[in-house]
Amino acid sequence: MATIIQASHLGKIYANDSVNTVALEDVSFSVNKGEFVAIMGPSGSGKSTLMHIIGALDKPTSGTYYIEDTEVNKLPENKLAELRNKKIGFVFQAFNLLPRTTALKNVMLPMIYAGIPKAERERRAKEMLTIVGLADRMDHTSSQLSGGQMQRVAIARALAMDPAIILADEPTGNISSVQAGEIMKIFTDLNKKGHTIIMITHEPDIAAYTKRVIQLKDGKLASDQLNGHKFYGHR
Amino acid sequence: MDIGELFLSALEALSLNKMRTFLAALGIVIGIGAVIALISLGQSGQMSVQSSIQSLGSNLLTVIPGSQRSGGVNTGFGGATSLTYEDAKAIASSPQITTVAAVSPELQRRAQVTTGANNTNTQIIGVTPAYETVHNISLQEGNFISTDNVDSMSKVAVIGPTTASDLFGDGTDPVGQTVRINKIAFRIIGETVSKGGTGFGNQDDLIMVPLTSAQKLLFGVDYISSIAVQAKDANDMTTAQNQIGYFLLARHHLSDPTQADFSIFSQADILGAASQVTGTFTSLLSGIAAISLLVGGIGIMNIMLVTVIERTREIGLRKALGAQANLIVAQFLIESIILTFGGGVLGMILGTTLSYIIAKVISLPFTISLSSIITAFGVSAAIGIVFGWYPARKAANLSPIEALRYE
Ligand SMILES: Nc1ncnc2c1ncn2[C@@H]1O[C@H](COP(=O)(O)OP(=O)(O)OP(=O)(O)O)[C@@H](O)[C@H]1O
Ligand SMILES: [Mg+2]
């Protein structure tokens, strides 16, 4: 199977006013096309930091990182923007919807930057919102939506450009278990359609939806197992 | 994403943040509006004073009693009693004074004037026939005061159009009517043509009577308040000023010019003094305008900077979704330009309307100075654009995560 993500010896050190925080240290792994991976670990173990690097939103301080054949660290700023736009759909831990903006416009946003014509943008955004079950909430702004609904708008936005890789930072962290089940069903369906999905979660029963679990501890990779507790090996 | 889409995005962002847009635009509107209105009013005032003085005539010298240095005590403008009708007659008939065309001795006082129905308080001027030439008076009806009237102390009067309508109403012909000035009846023999003057030195709101009648019958004095002298030529002004000065010194038995009990002003002197006053006035207004501009500018700056956190996060999000950094900066720049130009145009309309209304209310001429518009507009636009664009550029250079975390 083709490798889509290849991370080697990733490290991230935050240097803030003389205090250096080591958030990631020597993390290596790879992900094949079509995999469904959960990243787990205690709070502060570096899960979000790793996810931001995978999503090309932040740069590692050491190590290399490939998406397909592209070395992401070496890309110029405009190519990075294109990569984020076309290849990656990111669902933030804190949703990050545009305030005072309707669900529909939020979902249309990445398509604006891809130069998709307005009619097409609107059609696709409606389609995505329907997939996440928000057909009747398209004209609501974020303040008029529940946490679970905002989460689903964020997912619809991540799907809008039909990206090969979907990265979700605790997509079920702020919502009830019923809603969490619905969202996991969406991800499972997307994975069946061939999207590669990497998802951070705290909860083992959410991780159980995935096929592989990567554990982080103190910024280091602690384990990497196929679901069913079989050792998968560092790759 | 083309320029049209960018423009639409910018408009959308402005309409989504109505409060922010409103407050920033308000700063611009007030800054520009205040500057335009204040500068315009200052200039209108200056123009009004200058045109009033110029309407006195460029060949005109004014002799007033008292001097600025009479033994350290200033007797005040027109307060002294050292000039007489005889002085004026002597100036007119002296063979030594060659540059003078006409001499108009005048006595000005305010007095209560009544008709049967109405009464008003107005300027009474005791004049000789020379007044008509010296001050360019034209009559719309009747005759001016004659030498006979002056010699025989007649109870006749020539009335200004404003006073006439105050006393008799608009339709009535005042000539032939009688007015009582300080309870003495005067017959109106003429009405002047309106000079359109306003405020300072209004030449439409007055009543002229023979000088002798004013002195003896109305006010019981034997001095006059000023002598207006018309020079033969505008180039003779300095010569005329000297000839009259030395002549009057001799007549008043004074040897030293610093002891003079009179002063002579040309229109240029008065204009100079007045310009100084109105210039100070305009500087003062400009100062206030500059402060308004500063306050407006700080308002714009504040609102732009206060929203930086939210907007930096917005920029981080847009970058995370794949926006090119230069596109984001372009959108923010367009937003700032729309904001400052929209606010600027509103400010211009407000400032212009305001100064137009005020000018009409206090009957000043209405002027708008292009340079004040350009300055005000330039300053607010620069502040608006710089403080809209600079934080955006800074945020766009952060990584998406840094921008999203910004606080
Ligand atoms: N901008 C930053 N500056 C300094 N330290 C940071 C910064 N961002 C994260 N860290 C530190 O890096 C470490 C890893 O943070 P990270 O957000 O990746 O944790 P996490 O595993 O996602 O935790 P959680 O489950 O609570 O979301 C933490 O110790 C955190 O304090
Ligand atoms: Mg996290």
XYZ file of C-alpha atoms and ligand atoms in Angstrom:
674
model
C 0.000 0.000 0.000
C 1.224 3.489 -0.839
C 2.631 5.606 1.977
C 0.940 8.979 2.221
C 2.602 10.335 5.377
C 6.192 9.717 6.381
C 7.497 11.377 9.579
C 11.101 10.859 10.652
C 12.597 11.962 13.959
C 10.235 14.876 14.394
C 11.065 17.206 17.269
C 9.439 20.410 18.410
C 10.897 22.756 21.004
C 8.962 25.882 21.995
C 11.386 28.602 23.000
C 9.557 31.213 25.061
C 11.531 33.823 27.050
C 14.472 31.640 28.053
C 12.167 28.687 28.918
C 12.436 25.849 26.401
C 9.525 23.401 26.289
C 10.186 20.133 24.530
C 6.776 19.246 23.073
C 7.936 16.498 20.686
C 11.055 14.397 20.656
C 12.200 11.962 17.965
C 8.779 10.913 16.701
C 8.842 8.667 13.642
C 5.981 6.857 11.970
C 4.318 6.484 8.617
C 0.741 6.184 7.484
C -0.560 4.439 4.399
C -3.239 5.729 2.123
C -6.687 4.835 3.455
C -5.651 4.219 7.055
C -7.754 5.311 10.028
C -5.427 6.184 12.906
C -6.046 7.391 16.445
C -3.434 9.372 18.362
C -3.798 9.022 22.104
C -1.905 10.174 25.142
C -2.196 12.229 28.305
C -2.890 15.924 28.210
C 0.244 17.851 27.270
C 1.893 14.860 25.649
C 2.235 16.681 22.332
C -0.716 15.293 20.365
C -1.904 18.653 19.041
C 1.659 19.743 18.348
C 2.216 16.660 16.220
C -1.104 17.105 14.444
C -0.281 20.732 13.547
C 2.998 19.613 12.014
C 1.278 16.852 10.026
C -1.304 19.417 8.879
C 1.455 21.795 7.639
C 0.173 24.448 10.052
C 3.400 24.557 12.052
C 7.017 23.596 11.450
C 9.018 21.024 13.435
C 12.312 22.183 14.912
C 13.983 18.963 13.799
C 13.263 15.929 11.657
C 11.733 15.542 8.226
C 8.193 15.090 7.085
C 6.853 13.928 3.719
C 3.367 13.942 2.292
C 3.567 11.549 -0.646
C 6.790 12.641 -2.361
C 6.864 16.185 -1.081
C 9.145 17.237 1.763
C 6.770 19.621 3.514
C 9.386 21.560 5.545
C 11.076 22.667 2.373
C 7.979 24.043 0.669
C 7.744 27.809 0.139
C 4.878 29.635 1.867
C 2.571 29.751 -1.175
C 2.993 25.999 -1.848
C 2.239 25.295 1.818
C -1.002 27.267 1.489
C -1.916 25.210 -1.556
C -1.121 21.970 0.299
C -3.322 22.953 3.253
C -6.059 23.929 0.848
C -6.085 20.870 -1.426
C -4.579 17.905 0.413
C -5.539 18.387 4.052
C -8.803 18.871 5.857
C -8.181 20.003 9.425
C -10.765 19.815 12.222
C -9.538 21.933 15.129
C -9.847 21.053 18.795
C -11.548 24.476 19.238
C -13.619 24.349 15.993
C -12.265 27.759 14.849
C -15.297 28.856 12.887
C -15.433 32.443 11.615
C -17.542 34.388 14.128
C -20.824 35.992 13.000
C -20.661 33.966 9.805
C -23.211 31.373 8.701
C -22.441 27.671 8.629
C -22.748 27.741 4.848
C -20.213 30.577 4.437
C -17.816 28.845 6.846
C -17.895 25.704 4.751
C -17.456 27.719 1.546
C -14.330 29.479 2.847
C -11.620 26.975 1.755
C -13.221 26.763 -1.685
C -12.876 30.541 -2.142
C -9.122 30.153 -1.859
C -9.159 27.309 -4.376
C -10.808 29.622 -6.901
C -13.957 27.511 -7.206
C -16.818 29.521 -8.751
C -19.473 30.773 -6.375
C -22.367 28.568 -7.558
C -20.212 25.466 -7.304
C -18.963 26.514 -3.854
C -22.478 26.858 -2.605
C -23.622 23.569 -4.078
C -20.718 21.648 -2.513
C -21.030 23.385 0.845
C -24.701 22.405 1.002
C -23.801 18.857 0.079
C -21.159 18.677 2.863
C -23.507 20.160 5.436
C -26.112 17.596 4.450
C -23.573 14.789 4.919
C -22.905 15.963 8.497
C -26.651 16.278 9.122
C -26.943 20.054 9.218
C -29.115 20.629 6.143
C -31.549 22.590 8.302
C -28.889 24.759 10.023
C -27.036 26.225 7.045
C -27.935 29.834 7.750
C -27.161 29.693 11.464
C -24.083 31.530 12.712
C -21.748 29.802 15.166
C -23.376 31.494 18.164
C -26.672 29.929 17.084
C -25.263 26.390 17.008
C -24.636 23.792 19.734
C -21.124 22.499 20.383
C -21.805 19.293 18.471
C -23.265 21.273 15.568
C -20.228 23.563 15.452
C -18.032 20.473 15.458
C -19.982 19.145 12.478
C -19.679 22.447 10.604
C -15.928 22.215 11.197
C -15.969 18.688 9.768
C -18.027 19.772 6.757
C -15.489 22.559 6.167
C -12.639 20.040 6.339
C -14.452 17.870 3.754
C -15.221 20.733 1.394
C -12.116 20.374 -0.755
C -12.381 16.563 -0.746
C -8.885 16.252 0.757
C -6.925 13.008 0.737
C -6.007 13.475 4.410
C -8.412 14.410 7.174
C -6.875 15.444 10.489
C -9.172 15.854 13.474
C -8.020 17.153 16.870
C -10.410 15.659 19.455
C -13.484 15.900 17.228
C -15.589 14.380 19.998
C -13.961 16.153 22.922
C -16.654 18.731 23.584
C -19.820 16.819 22.830
C -22.159 14.201 24.239
C -21.581 10.501 23.617
C -24.661 10.276 21.358
C -23.319 13.070 19.140
C -19.842 11.516 19.358
C -21.269 8.298 17.951
C -22.805 10.199 15.009
C -19.537 11.938 14.265
C -17.569 8.688 14.413
C -20.035 7.226 11.929
C -19.264 10.118 9.547
C -15.534 9.459 9.883
C -15.950 5.718 9.406
C -17.953 6.366 6.200
C -15.316 8.804 4.941
C -12.590 6.280 5.658
C -14.523 3.655 3.703
C -14.587 6.052 0.749
C -10.792 6.125 0.834
C -9.872 9.186 2.882
C -6.886 8.795 5.169
C -7.953 9.887 8.641
C -5.833 10.717 11.660
C -7.728 11.618 14.789
C -6.708 12.629 18.297
C -8.788 11.332 21.154
C -8.659 10.763 24.886
C -11.350 8.133 24.951
C -10.629 4.432 24.311
C -14.174 3.753 23.033
C -13.701 6.461 20.381
C -10.280 5.077 19.509
C -11.992 1.709 19.093
C -13.588 2.978 15.849
C -10.117 3.235 14.305
C -7.813 0.530 13.018
C -4.584 1.722 14.594
C -3.615 3.622 17.753
C -0.459 5.680 18.238
C 0.312 6.525 21.879
C 2.338 9.601 22.814
C 3.876 10.219 26.226
C 5.947 13.272 27.170
C 6.403 14.122 23.526
C 7.726 10.701 22.629
C 6.099 7.887 20.732
C 5.195 5.324 23.403
C 3.441 2.707 21.292
C 2.007 2.142 17.852
C -0.513 -0.714 17.712
C -3.159 -2.119 15.458
C -6.514 -2.168 17.170
C -6.967 -5.551 18.806
C -3.806 -4.976 20.872
C -1.524 -6.552 18.366
C 1.930 -4.919 18.213
C 2.214 -2.940 14.999
C 5.819 -1.859 15.327
C 7.608 1.436 14.855
C 7.927 2.079 11.180
C -9.603 34.685 -6.250
C -9.795 37.831 -8.339
C -10.041 41.469 -7.332
C -13.844 41.419 -7.495
C -14.013 38.527 -5.034
C -11.467 40.226 -2.784
C -13.572 43.368 -2.823
C -16.683 41.359 -1.962
C -14.871 39.525 0.851
C -13.702 42.875 2.231
C -17.231 44.293 2.098
C -18.560 41.164 3.756
C -15.980 41.373 6.552
C -16.908 45.029 7.096
C -20.609 44.232 7.284
C -19.982 41.292 9.631
C -18.191 43.547 12.106
C -20.722 46.355 12.091
C -19.683 47.879 15.401
C -16.023 47.922 14.496
C -16.763 49.336 11.050
C -19.056 51.961 12.517
C -16.575 53.095 15.180
C -13.620 53.263 12.826
C -15.672 55.133 10.235
C -16.928 57.468 12.959
C -13.352 58.421 13.844
C -12.695 59.260 10.227
C -15.975 61.117 9.736
C -15.441 63.256 12.833
C -11.786 63.943 12.103
C -12.405 65.052 8.539
C -15.737 66.750 9.243
C -14.343 68.851 12.089
C -11.288 69.958 10.159
C -13.273 70.969 7.114
C -15.921 72.817 9.117
C -13.483 74.664 11.384
C -11.023 75.714 8.681
C -13.866 76.757 6.423
C -15.424 78.912 9.146
C -12.083 80.506 9.995
C -11.524 81.427 6.394
C -15.077 82.698 5.957
C -14.606 84.981 8.950
C -11.331 86.264 7.593
C -12.842 86.915 4.179
C -15.810 88.692 5.692
C -13.632 91.050 7.731
C -11.366 91.744 4.790
C -14.182 92.473 2.401
C -15.819 94.782 4.945
C -12.602 96.734 5.251
C -12.012 96.747 1.512
C -15.498 98.087 0.973
C -14.323 101.194 2.803
C -12.466 102.111 -0.390
C -8.772 101.867 -1.137
C -8.139 105.621 -1.289
C -9.474 106.160 2.171
C -7.678 107.607 5.193
C -9.380 107.815 8.549
C -8.401 110.451 11.103
C -9.515 109.713 14.642
C -9.004 111.730 17.807
C -6.607 110.534 20.507
C -3.324 108.762 20.020
C -1.931 105.452 21.086
C 0.677 107.221 23.219
C -0.937 110.193 24.977
C 1.226 110.351 28.069
C 1.072 106.607 28.649
C -2.705 106.596 28.875
C -4.566 105.355 25.859
C -7.663 107.444 25.369
C -9.245 104.653 23.357
C -10.508 104.398 19.825
C -12.656 107.460 19.075
C -13.017 108.280 22.739
C -11.237 111.615 22.715
C -12.696 114.939 21.728
C -9.790 116.633 19.981
C -11.197 116.692 16.431
C -13.710 119.270 15.256
C -15.755 120.114 12.179
C -13.407 123.099 11.742
C -10.392 120.746 11.494
C -12.137 118.963 8.645
C -13.024 122.215 6.862
C -9.426 123.407 7.254
C -8.060 120.190 5.743
C -10.424 120.525 2.797
C -9.535 124.138 2.095
C -5.804 124.157 2.934
C -3.579 124.949 -0.050
C -0.753 122.911 1.533
C -2.741 119.702 1.236
C -2.607 118.830 -2.448
C -3.420 115.136 -2.486
C -6.884 115.141 -0.993
C -10.042 114.779 -3.091
C -12.767 114.888 -0.442
C -13.030 115.292 3.305
C -15.927 113.820 5.282
C -16.226 114.768 8.960
C -18.432 112.286 10.830
C -20.049 111.930 14.239
C -21.240 108.424 15.072
C -23.481 107.504 17.955
C -26.156 104.953 18.620
C -29.608 106.237 19.426
C -33.176 105.086 19.885
C -35.264 105.715 16.784
C -39.046 105.521 16.760
C -41.919 105.843 14.325
C -45.545 105.691 15.334
C -45.529 101.902 15.444
C -41.959 100.662 15.641
C -38.721 101.502 17.335
C -35.148 100.376 16.931
C -31.702 101.151 18.202
C -29.407 102.041 15.378
C -26.311 103.899 14.270
C -26.784 107.626 13.753
C -24.127 109.332 11.656
C -23.798 113.085 11.392
C -22.461 113.762 7.890
C -21.717 116.433 5.284
C -22.395 115.990 1.531
C -18.807 114.714 1.142
C -19.870 111.480 2.887
C -21.739 110.418 -0.262
C -18.589 110.472 -2.452
C -16.118 109.286 0.148
C -18.166 106.192 1.068
C -19.600 105.505 -2.387
C -23.196 105.918 -1.276
C -25.866 105.488 -3.951
C -29.476 106.428 -3.373
C -32.336 104.275 -4.558
C -34.695 107.168 -3.873
C -34.697 110.825 -2.860
C -31.678 113.041 -2.226
C -28.596 113.008 -0.037
C -27.975 115.602 2.667
C -27.009 118.936 1.088
C -24.659 121.748 2.159
C -27.787 123.787 2.891
C -29.068 121.072 5.233
C -25.752 121.134 7.110
C -25.560 124.947 7.246
C -29.150 125.337 8.435
C -29.100 122.403 10.866
C -32.089 120.811 9.082
C -34.058 117.986 10.642
C -33.703 115.693 7.623
C -32.364 112.171 7.374
C -31.166 109.603 4.841
C -31.964 106.039 5.860
C -30.280 102.696 5.180
C -32.470 99.930 3.701
C -32.190 97.627 6.732
C -33.261 100.365 9.140
C -36.038 101.368 6.735
C -37.518 97.888 6.694
C -37.082 97.608 10.477
C -39.064 100.783 10.983
C -41.583 100.802 8.168
C -41.855 97.183 7.059
C -40.753 95.899 3.697
C -43.303 97.333 1.293
C -43.535 100.933 2.508
C -41.630 103.799 0.906
C -39.750 105.574 3.722
C -39.057 108.789 1.820
C -41.326 111.568 3.112
C -42.011 109.742 6.364
C -40.965 111.056 9.743
C -38.782 109.333 12.340
C -38.056 110.438 15.871
C -34.408 110.264 16.851
C -33.953 110.896 20.557
C -37.553 112.179 20.437
C -36.777 114.838 17.802
C -38.671 114.472 14.533
C -36.635 114.112 11.354
C -38.070 113.955 7.828
C -36.625 111.224 5.602
C -35.383 112.635 2.303
C -33.568 109.629 0.851
C -32.916 105.892 1.064
C -29.573 104.304 0.187
C -28.982 101.301 -2.037
C -28.063 98.164 -0.088
C -24.324 97.506 0.089
C -24.948 93.979 1.340
C -22.439 94.398 4.131
C -22.877 92.240 7.207
C -21.856 92.273 10.837
C -18.719 94.374 11.078
C -19.303 97.864 9.615
C -22.808 97.214 8.321
C -23.583 100.052 5.965
C -27.261 99.233 5.520
C -28.354 99.613 9.127
C -27.873 103.335 9.822
C -29.466 106.777 9.625
C -27.534 109.768 8.307
C -28.379 113.290 9.421
C -26.640 116.654 8.844
C -23.457 116.828 10.963
C -24.529 120.068 12.654
C -27.936 118.627 13.559
C -26.255 115.587 15.080
C -23.859 117.736 17.098
C -26.220 120.426 18.358
C -29.735 118.921 18.273
C -29.188 115.254 19.007
C -26.069 114.768 21.078
C -25.079 118.240 22.331
C -21.370 118.014 21.494
C -19.025 120.177 19.433
C -16.458 117.555 18.449
C -16.622 114.876 15.773
C -15.728 111.205 16.009
C -13.688 110.836 12.822
C -12.711 112.396 9.536
C -12.720 110.191 6.436
C -10.404 111.547 3.776
C -10.383 110.395 0.191
C -6.984 110.736 -1.502
C -6.839 111.739 -5.150
C -4.886 108.619 -6.009
C -4.084 105.339 -4.269
C -0.376 106.104 -4.759
C -0.754 109.376 -2.814
C -1.754 107.657 0.413
C 1.534 108.122 2.259
C 1.895 111.748 1.077
C -1.677 112.490 2.075
C -1.146 110.869 5.478
C 1.955 113.064 6.053
C 0.389 116.272 4.747
C -2.700 115.867 6.936
C -0.602 114.794 9.918
C 1.701 117.840 9.857
C -1.170 120.168 9.049
C -3.192 118.986 12.053
C -0.127 119.092 14.344
C 0.361 122.720 13.399
C -3.336 123.501 13.791
C -3.358 121.935 17.250
C -0.139 123.822 18.172
C 1.861 120.649 18.722
C 5.520 120.493 17.686
C 6.330 116.874 18.375
C 4.609 114.131 16.299
C 4.785 111.770 19.297
C 2.469 114.187 21.118
C -0.203 114.072 18.396
C -3.774 114.086 19.751
C -5.061 112.244 16.685
C -4.167 109.174 14.623
C -4.398 108.565 10.903
C -5.062 105.100 9.493
C -5.096 103.968 5.917
C -7.227 101.074 4.835
C -4.000 99.049 4.532
C -3.232 99.770 8.215
C -6.668 98.573 9.297
C -6.501 95.589 7.001
C -3.104 94.705 8.452
C -4.335 94.913 12.022
C -7.500 93.014 11.219
C -5.581 90.338 9.330
C -3.454 89.845 12.390
C -6.554 89.343 14.508
C -8.363 87.086 12.058
C -5.095 85.248 11.390
C -4.806 84.448 15.088
C -8.420 83.386 15.022
C -7.830 81.081 12.064
C -4.731 79.603 13.692
C -6.771 78.942 16.793
C -9.467 77.177 14.772
C -6.797 75.238 12.893
C -5.365 74.187 16.242
C -8.759 72.925 17.348
C -9.147 71.207 13.989
C -5.751 69.543 14.391
C -6.811 68.275 17.814
C -10.053 66.915 16.346
C -8.041 65.189 13.658
C -5.741 63.725 16.297
C -8.675 62.539 18.397
C -10.350 61.057 15.323
C -7.061 59.442 14.338
C -6.551 57.923 17.764
C -10.145 56.648 17.568
C -9.422 54.934 14.262
C -6.146 53.564 15.574
C -7.727 52.257 18.766
C -10.540 50.424 17.101
C -8.148 48.913 14.571
C -5.751 47.772 17.289
C -8.448 46.554 19.682
C -9.696 44.144 17.029
C -6.206 42.929 16.177
C -6.495 39.826 18.374
C -9.724 38.673 16.793
C -8.478 39.534 13.358
C -5.127 37.833 13.871
C -7.007 34.643 14.747
C -9.154 35.128 11.677
C -6.019 35.431 9.568
C -4.578 32.285 11.161
C -7.763 30.425 10.300
C -7.813 31.698 6.728
C -4.193 30.627 6.317
C -4.965 27.213 7.815
C -7.705 26.783 5.213
C -5.275 27.548 2.442
C -5.329 31.304 1.876
C -2.155 32.798 0.401
C -0.592 35.368 2.726
C -0.558 38.137 0.087
C -4.236 37.549 -0.628
C -5.098 38.043 3.037
C -3.070 41.248 3.202
C -4.745 42.465 0.019
C -8.191 41.814 1.495
C -7.368 43.722 4.678
C -5.893 46.573 2.667
C -9.058 46.780 0.578
C -11.128 46.739 3.773
C -9.146 49.666 5.165
C -9.411 51.586 1.919
C -13.180 51.110 1.707
C -13.468 52.159 5.337
C -11.335 55.285 5.082
C -12.725 56.422 1.754
C -16.312 55.768 2.767
C -15.748 57.564 6.071
C -13.797 60.287 4.301
C -16.595 61.039 1.864
C -19.157 61.084 4.688
C -16.843 63.375 6.671
C -16.541 65.756 3.740
C -20.292 65.883 3.305
C -20.761 66.434 7.046
C -18.057 69.114 7.293
C -19.245 70.949 4.206
C -22.898 70.848 5.236
C -22.047 71.956 8.753
C -19.934 74.912 7.647
C -22.540 75.853 5.039
C -25.298 75.909 7.662
C -23.207 77.816 10.222
C -22.067 80.311 7.588
C -25.704 80.918 6.601
C -26.878 81.227 10.207
C -24.262 83.806 11.194
C -24.346 85.279 7.651
C -20.749 84.779 6.641
C -19.612 84.024 3.114
C -19.246 80.253 2.577
C -15.845 78.948 1.510
C -14.293 75.494 1.491
C -10.565 75.112 1.310
C -9.288 72.264 -0.806
C -6.071 72.045 1.183
C -7.959 71.415 4.428
C -9.927 68.620 2.762
C -6.784 67.065 1.368
C -4.893 67.316 4.676
C -7.739 65.904 6.748
C -8.423 63.165 4.255
C -4.766 62.297 3.871
C -4.149 62.051 7.596
C -7.203 59.898 8.392
C -6.724 57.716 5.343
C -3.079 57.168 6.244
C -3.950 56.252 9.832
C -6.822 53.987 8.766
C -4.838 52.212 6.094
C -1.639 51.843 8.082
C -3.390 50.508 11.178
C -5.607 48.218 9.116
C -2.819 46.928 6.933
C 0.157 46.668 9.269
C -1.329 44.206 11.828
C -2.717 42.162 8.936
C 0.695 41.950 7.327
C 2.261 40.966 10.632
C -0.377 38.289 11.257
C -0.091 36.941 7.725
C 3.609 36.320 8.293
C 2.952 34.145 11.341
C 2.412 30.410 10.999
C -1.323 29.584 11.063
C -0.986 28.075 14.531
C 0.861 31.074 15.963
C -1.805 33.347 14.539
C -4.642 31.180 15.874
C -3.046 31.177 19.334
C -2.386 34.941 19.313
C -3.483 36.830 22.387
N 3.017 27.848 21.875
C 3.548 27.107 22.873
N 4.551 27.624 23.622
C 5.112 26.895 24.617
N 4.722 25.672 24.928
C 3.728 25.096 24.236
C 3.083 25.810 23.163
N 2.128 24.994 22.645
C 2.170 23.846 23.372
N 3.128 23.924 24.304
C 3.494 22.871 25.247
O 3.758 21.696 24.518
C 3.273 20.595 25.182
C 2.372 19.784 24.263
O 1.218 20.529 23.977
P 0.032 19.974 23.096
O -0.946 21.056 22.867
O 0.601 19.333 21.906
O -0.590 18.905 24.063
P -1.817 17.924 23.816
O -1.267 16.543 23.889
O -2.558 18.305 22.607
O -2.693 18.165 25.115
P -4.310 18.183 25.253
O -4.739 16.770 25.279
O -4.525 18.844 26.561
O -4.855 18.939 24.088
C 2.552 21.053 26.422
O 3.405 20.864 27.522
C 2.366 22.525 26.179
O 2.481 23.235 27.379
Mg -4.474 19.156 22.188
